[in-house]
Amino acid sequence: EDKVVQSPLSLVVHEGDTVTLNCSYEVTNFRSLLWYKQEKKAPTFLFMLTSSGIEKKSGRLSSILDKKELFSILNITATQTGDSAIYLCAVESNYGQNFVFGPGTRLSVLP
Amino acid sequence: EAGVAQSPRYKIIEKRQSVAFWCNPISGHATLYWYQQILGQGPKLLIQFQNNGVVDDSQLPKDRFSAERLKGVDSTLKIQPAKLEDSAVYLCASSHLGGTEAFFGQGTRLTVV
């Protein structure tokens, strides 16, 4: 059965700190790994990763995938209170375009 | 580009009642997903449509949940009868055929009392 595990499940930091969120997976016919930020209700897309070792960056956020060890990390540098959210990792399998989500990491950034 | 539209935003019903949710995907997106997100958990796929055909409904509790996507555009998800454990946010998402990035709607928060 396809599975996505995220750690930590929750994290509290202060503004300016750097955080690393982890996502490991077991999925048949891996196609891509996606990171979402969820505020309020609907997740918003952050990154899609398909190749190992290629870092994706967007401002203070960056992510990288290791397909050999089956994990990805999401880094946020110089955190701000607006980064407080649940960060979801999802893995897509080739078959049927199906996404499997992890439980999410709840990040709280204190002023 | 308009996003994925869902309605209603909130719904409170008593157990054993029925409820229906509506989703209008992004224009041109052939693939539509319904997810159930229980508080504290990641979204769980309930059903996936490709145009008006069902690709995957293996996690849909078919004794009480049903979904349809007539004409391959809008979709409705129905629960009949609702149970307390159905309280969750129901997310609709859509993507291009063969596309990986899924776009989510704002979701419908269902509370069953």
mmCIF file of C-alpha atoms in Angstrom:
data_model
loop_
_atom_site.group_PDB
_atom_site.id
_atom_site.type_symbol
_atom_site.label_atom_id
_atom_site.label_comp_id
_atom_site.label_asym_id
_atom_site.label_seq_id
_atom_site.Cartn_x
_atom_site.Cartn_y
_atom_site.Cartn_z
ATOM 1 C CA GLU A 1 0.000 0.000 0.000
ATOM 2 C CA ASP A 2 1.311 3.434 -0.922
ATOM 3 C CA LYS A 3 2.380 5.474 2.063
ATOM 4 C CA VAL A 4 3.697 8.973 2.816
ATOM 5 C CA VAL A 5 5.182 9.861 6.198
ATOM 6 C CA GLN A 6 6.012 13.375 7.337
ATOM 7 C CA SER A 7 8.049 14.573 10.293
ATOM 8 C CA PRO A 8 7.843 16.316 12.565
ATOM 9 C CA LEU A 9 4.067 16.405 12.872
ATOM 10 C CA SER A 10 4.248 19.779 14.543
ATOM 11 C CA LEU A 11 6.921 22.401 15.029
ATOM 12 C CA VAL A 12 7.064 25.708 16.862
ATOM 13 C CA VAL A 13 9.814 28.179 16.013
ATOM 14 C CA HIS A 14 10.505 31.896 16.318
ATOM 15 C CA GLU A 15 10.692 34.356 13.488
ATOM 16 C CA GLY A 16 14.052 34.243 11.766
ATOM 17 C CA ASP A 17 14.662 30.564 12.465
ATOM 18 C CA THR A 18 15.337 28.074 9.687
ATOM 19 C CA VAL A 19 13.202 24.930 9.536
ATOM 20 C CA THR A 20 13.510 21.638 7.689
ATOM 21 C CA LEU A 21 10.441 19.522 7.068
ATOM 22 C CA ASN A 22 10.785 15.887 6.096
ATOM 23 C CA CYS A 23 8.761 13.631 3.833
ATOM 24 C CA SER A 24 9.449 9.948 3.180
ATOM 25 C CA TYR A 25 7.416 7.715 0.927
ATOM 26 C CA GLU A 26 6.744 4.239 -0.314
ATOM 27 C CA VAL A 27 4.848 4.175 -3.565
ATOM 28 C CA THR A 28 4.712 1.975 -6.595
ATOM 29 C CA ASN A 29 5.590 3.597 -9.892
ATOM 30 C CA PHE A 30 6.675 6.937 -8.446
ATOM 31 C CA ARG A 31 6.037 9.846 -10.741
ATOM 32 C CA SER A 32 6.451 13.019 -8.677
ATOM 33 C CA LEU A 33 6.434 14.483 -5.184
ATOM 34 C CA LEU A 34 4.583 17.660 -4.407
ATOM 35 C CA TRP A 35 4.648 20.042 -1.489
ATOM 36 C CA TYR A 36 1.593 22.079 -0.529
ATOM 37 C CA LYS A 37 1.019 24.806 2.017
ATOM 38 C CA GLN A 38 -2.358 24.661 3.680
ATOM 39 C CA GLU A 39 -3.814 27.691 5.356
ATOM 40 C CA LYS A 40 -7.456 27.707 6.337
ATOM 41 C CA LYS A 41 -8.719 24.897 4.129
ATOM 42 C CA ALA A 42 -7.401 24.434 0.598
ATOM 43 C CA PRO A 43 -3.763 23.449 0.037
ATOM 44 C CA THR A 44 -1.822 25.705 -2.302
ATOM 45 C CA PHE A 45 0.871 24.263 -4.479
ATOM 46 C CA LEU A 46 4.539 24.962 -3.628
ATOM 47 C CA PHE A 47 6.846 22.607 -5.499
ATOM 48 C CA MET A 48 6.802 19.589 -7.741
ATOM 49 C CA LEU A 49 9.878 17.359 -7.700
ATOM 50 C CA THR A 50 10.565 14.594 -10.163
ATOM 51 C CA SER A 51 14.358 14.273 -10.326
ATOM 52 C CA SER A 52 16.824 13.513 -7.567
ATOM 53 C CA GLY A 53 19.288 16.104 -6.400
ATOM 54 C CA ILE A 54 17.821 19.113 -8.176
ATOM 55 C CA GLU A 55 16.871 21.822 -5.729
ATOM 56 C CA LYS A 56 13.764 23.856 -6.366
ATOM 57 C CA LYS A 57 13.697 27.342 -4.853
ATOM 58 C CA SER A 58 11.056 29.959 -4.381
ATOM 59 C CA GLY A 59 12.097 32.886 -2.230
ATOM 60 C CA ARG A 60 12.867 31.586 1.236
ATOM 61 C CA LEU A 61 11.542 28.115 0.452
ATOM 62 C CA SER A 62 13.520 25.339 -1.157
ATOM 63 C CA SER A 63 13.047 21.633 -1.628
ATOM 64 C CA ILE A 64 15.002 18.652 -2.846
ATOM 65 C CA LEU A 65 14.216 15.036 -3.624
ATOM 66 C CA ASP A 66 16.249 11.870 -3.048
ATOM 67 C CA LYS A 67 14.720 9.058 -5.103
ATOM 68 C CA LYS A 68 17.252 6.522 -3.913
ATOM 69 C CA GLU A 69 16.472 7.024 -0.234
ATOM 70 C CA LEU A 70 12.812 7.864 -0.988
ATOM 71 C CA PHE A 71 12.519 11.175 0.797
ATOM 72 C CA SER A 72 12.257 14.892 0.303
ATOM 73 C CA ILE A 73 12.926 17.914 2.497
ATOM 74 C CA LEU A 74 11.354 21.328 2.492
ATOM 75 C CA ASN A 75 13.497 24.135 3.906
ATOM 76 C CA ILE A 76 12.233 27.505 4.999
ATOM 77 C CA THR A 77 14.849 30.087 5.922
ATOM 78 C CA ALA A 78 14.293 33.272 7.919
ATOM 79 C CA THR A 79 10.798 32.162 8.872
ATOM 80 C CA GLN A 80 8.004 34.695 9.242
ATOM 81 C CA THR A 81 4.695 34.486 11.063
ATOM 82 C CA GLY A 82 3.012 34.200 7.664
ATOM 83 C CA ASP A 83 4.741 30.872 7.173
ATOM 84 C CA SER A 84 2.540 29.388 9.899
ATOM 85 C CA ALA A 85 0.526 26.684 8.158
ATOM 86 C CA ILE A 86 0.269 22.967 7.608
ATOM 87 C CA TYR A 87 2.756 21.737 5.029
ATOM 88 C CA LEU A 88 1.562 18.717 3.096
ATOM 89 C CA CYS A 89 3.672 16.314 1.102
ATOM 90 C CA ALA A 90 1.954 14.314 -1.635
ATOM 91 C CA VAL A 91 3.304 11.638 -3.919
ATOM 92 C CA GLU A 92 1.915 10.828 -7.313
ATOM 93 C CA SER A 93 2.087 7.364 -8.757
ATOM 94 C CA ASN A 94 2.201 6.683 -12.460
ATOM 95 C CA TYR A 95 -0.877 4.562 -12.337
ATOM 96 C CA GLY A 96 -4.063 6.575 -12.597
ATOM 97 C CA GLN A 97 -2.532 9.901 -11.691
ATOM 98 C CA ASN A 98 -3.257 9.173 -8.045
ATOM 99 C CA PHE A 99 -1.977 11.348 -5.216
ATOM 100 C CA VAL A 100 -1.207 10.037 -1.732
ATOM 101 C CA PHE A 101 -0.918 12.683 0.945
ATOM 102 C CA GLY A 102 1.074 12.613 4.151
ATOM 103 C CA PRO A 103 -0.455 13.767 7.446
ATOM 104 C CA GLY A 104 1.214 17.154 7.210
ATOM 105 C CA THR A 105 3.551 19.141 9.433
ATOM 106 C CA ARG A 106 1.917 21.926 11.419
ATOM 107 C CA LEU A 107 4.370 24.813 11.585
ATOM 108 C CA SER A 108 3.815 27.662 14.004
ATOM 109 C CA VAL A 109 6.102 30.669 13.739
ATOM 110 C CA LEU A 110 6.005 32.920 16.783
ATOM 111 C CA PRO A 111 6.875 36.613 16.612
ATOM 112 C CA GLU B 1 -7.937 31.857 -14.864
ATOM 113 C CA ALA B 2 -10.790 31.035 -12.515
ATOM 114 C CA GLY B 3 -9.985 28.489 -9.852
ATOM 115 C CA VAL B 4 -11.837 25.418 -8.675
ATOM 116 C CA ALA B 5 -15.182 26.461 -7.242
ATOM 117 C CA GLN B 6 -16.915 24.579 -4.465
ATOM 118 C CA SER B 7 -20.156 25.104 -2.627
ATOM 119 C CA PRO B 8 -21.388 25.369 -0.025
ATOM 120 C CA ARG B 9 -18.484 26.616 2.091
ATOM 121 C CA TYR B 10 -19.971 25.313 5.304
ATOM 122 C CA LYS B 11 -22.691 22.840 6.157
ATOM 123 C CA ILE B 12 -24.035 21.612 9.482
ATOM 124 C CA ILE B 13 -26.416 18.662 9.473
ATOM 125 C CA GLU B 14 -27.734 16.128 11.921
ATOM 126 C CA LYS B 15 -26.636 12.514 11.695
ATOM 127 C CA ARG B 16 -28.729 10.398 9.354
ATOM 128 C CA GLN B 17 -29.507 13.413 7.180
ATOM 129 C CA SER B 18 -28.327 13.749 3.593
ATOM 130 C CA VAL B 19 -25.972 16.327 2.148
ATOM 131 C CA ALA B 20 -24.560 17.174 -1.266
ATOM 132 C CA PHE B 21 -21.495 19.129 -2.293
ATOM 133 C CA TRP B 22 -20.827 20.720 -5.644
ATOM 134 C CA CYS B 23 -17.567 21.293 -7.505
ATOM 135 C CA ASN B 24 -16.831 23.193 -10.698
ATOM 136 C CA PRO B 25 -13.281 22.437 -11.863
ATOM 137 C CA ILE B 26 -10.979 24.682 -13.833
ATOM 138 C CA SER B 27 -12.145 24.915 -17.424
ATOM 139 C CA GLY B 28 -10.511 22.283 -19.587
ATOM 140 C CA HIS B 29 -9.364 20.072 -16.727
ATOM 141 C CA ALA B 30 -10.290 16.502 -17.536
ATOM 142 C CA THR B 31 -9.341 15.040 -14.173
ATOM 143 C CA LEU B 32 -11.328 15.798 -11.034
ATOM 144 C CA TYR B 33 -10.693 14.581 -7.507
ATOM 145 C CA TRP B 34 -12.722 14.570 -4.321
ATOM 146 C CA TYR B 35 -10.751 14.402 -1.071
ATOM 147 C CA GLN B 36 -11.877 14.054 2.529
ATOM 148 C CA GLN B 37 -9.718 15.791 5.093
ATOM 149 C CA ILE B 38 -10.458 14.913 8.695
ATOM 150 C CA LEU B 39 -9.020 17.316 11.244
ATOM 151 C CA GLY B 40 -5.360 16.503 11.925
ATOM 152 C CA GLN B 41 -4.956 14.246 8.906
ATOM 153 C CA GLY B 42 -3.844 14.756 5.325
ATOM 154 C CA PRO B 43 -6.454 14.727 2.573
ATOM 155 C CA LYS B 44 -7.678 11.253 1.601
ATOM 156 C CA LEU B 45 -8.726 10.588 -1.976
ATOM 157 C CA LEU B 46 -12.360 9.522 -2.180
ATOM 158 C CA ILE B 47 -12.860 9.378 -5.920
ATOM 159 C CA GLN B 48 -11.094 10.376 -9.111
ATOM 160 C CA PHE B 49 -12.828 11.110 -12.396
ATOM 161 C CA GLN B 50 -11.330 11.343 -15.836
ATOM 162 C CA ASN B 51 -13.874 13.242 -17.897
ATOM 163 C CA ASN B 52 -17.128 11.599 -16.781
ATOM 164 C CA GLY B 53 -15.633 8.181 -16.027
ATOM 165 C CA VAL B 54 -14.496 6.921 -12.630
ATOM 166 C CA VAL B 55 -10.778 6.077 -12.472
ATOM 167 C CA ASP B 56 -10.480 5.273 -8.781
ATOM 168 C CA ASP B 57 -13.164 5.030 -6.110
ATOM 169 C CA SER B 58 -11.500 2.391 -3.967
ATOM 170 C CA GLN B 59 -11.659 4.524 -0.810
ATOM 171 C CA LEU B 60 -15.182 5.781 -1.285
ATOM 172 C CA PRO B 61 -17.572 4.338 1.337
ATOM 173 C CA LYS B 62 -20.091 3.289 -1.251
ATOM 174 C CA ASP B 63 -22.782 2.350 1.239
ATOM 175 C CA ARG B 64 -23.326 6.023 1.990
ATOM 176 C CA PHE B 65 -21.209 8.108 -0.392
ATOM 177 C CA SER B 66 -21.870 8.653 -4.075
ATOM 178 C CA ALA B 67 -20.400 10.973 -6.663
ATOM 179 C CA GLU B 68 -21.126 11.809 -10.236
ATOM 180 C CA ARG B 69 -19.672 13.959 -12.941
ATOM 181 C CA LEU B 70 -22.276 14.217 -15.627
ATOM 182 C CA LYS B 71 -21.019 15.713 -18.901
ATOM 183 C CA GLY B 72 -17.462 15.561 -17.591
ATOM 184 C CA VAL B 73 -17.483 19.035 -16.057
ATOM 185 C CA ASP B 74 -19.199 19.753 -12.718
ATOM 186 C CA SER B 75 -19.310 17.116 -10.048
ATOM 187 C CA THR B 76 -21.445 16.434 -6.997
ATOM 188 C CA LEU B 77 -20.560 14.373 -3.947
ATOM 189 C CA LYS B 78 -23.417 13.085 -1.808
ATOM 190 C CA ILE B 79 -23.547 11.515 1.623
ATOM 191 C CA GLN B 80 -26.693 9.650 2.605
ATOM 192 C CA PRO B 81 -27.121 9.089 5.510
ATOM 193 C CA ALA B 82 -24.397 11.088 7.245
ATOM 194 C CA LYS B 83 -22.567 9.842 10.324
ATOM 195 C CA LEU B 84 -20.712 11.789 12.978
ATOM 196 C CA GLU B 85 -17.369 10.577 11.616
ATOM 197 C CA ASP B 86 -18.110 12.202 8.253
ATOM 198 C CA SER B 87 -17.339 15.576 9.815
ATOM 199 C CA ALA B 88 -14.443 16.831 7.712
ATOM 200 C CA VAL B 89 -13.442 19.239 5.001
ATOM 201 C CA TYR B 90 -14.286 17.967 1.543
ATOM 202 C CA LEU B 91 -11.812 19.203 -1.042
ATOM 203 C CA CYS B 92 -12.269 19.142 -4.770
ATOM 204 C CA ALA B 93 -9.270 19.370 -7.078
ATOM 205 C CA SER B 94 -8.736 19.257 -10.805
ATOM 206 C CA SER B 95 -5.860 18.838 -13.216
ATOM 207 C CA HIS B 96 -5.201 18.562 -16.915
ATOM 208 C CA LEU B 97 -5.216 15.076 -18.360
ATOM 209 C CA GLY B 98 -1.681 13.844 -17.824
ATOM 210 C CA GLY B 99 -0.848 16.926 -15.777
ATOM 211 C CA THR B 100 0.673 16.516 -12.370
ATOM 212 C CA GLU B 101 -0.191 19.739 -10.631
ATOM 213 C CA ALA B 102 -3.620 19.591 -9.084
ATOM 214 C CA PHE B 103 -5.469 22.782 -8.222
ATOM 215 C CA PHE B 104 -7.664 22.705 -5.168
ATOM 216 C CA GLY B 105 -10.884 24.452 -4.316
ATOM 217 C CA GLN B 106 -11.472 26.079 -0.952
ATOM 218 C CA GLY B 107 -13.332 23.066 0.298
ATOM 219 C CA THR B 108 -16.590 22.505 2.141
ATOM 220 C CA ARG B 109 -16.496 22.103 5.886
ATOM 221 C CA LEU B 110 -19.108 19.567 6.976
ATOM 222 C CA THR B 111 -20.112 19.215 10.600
ATOM 223 C CA VAL B 112 -22.383 16.329 11.506
ATOM 224 C CA VAL B 113 -24.034 16.690 14.915
#
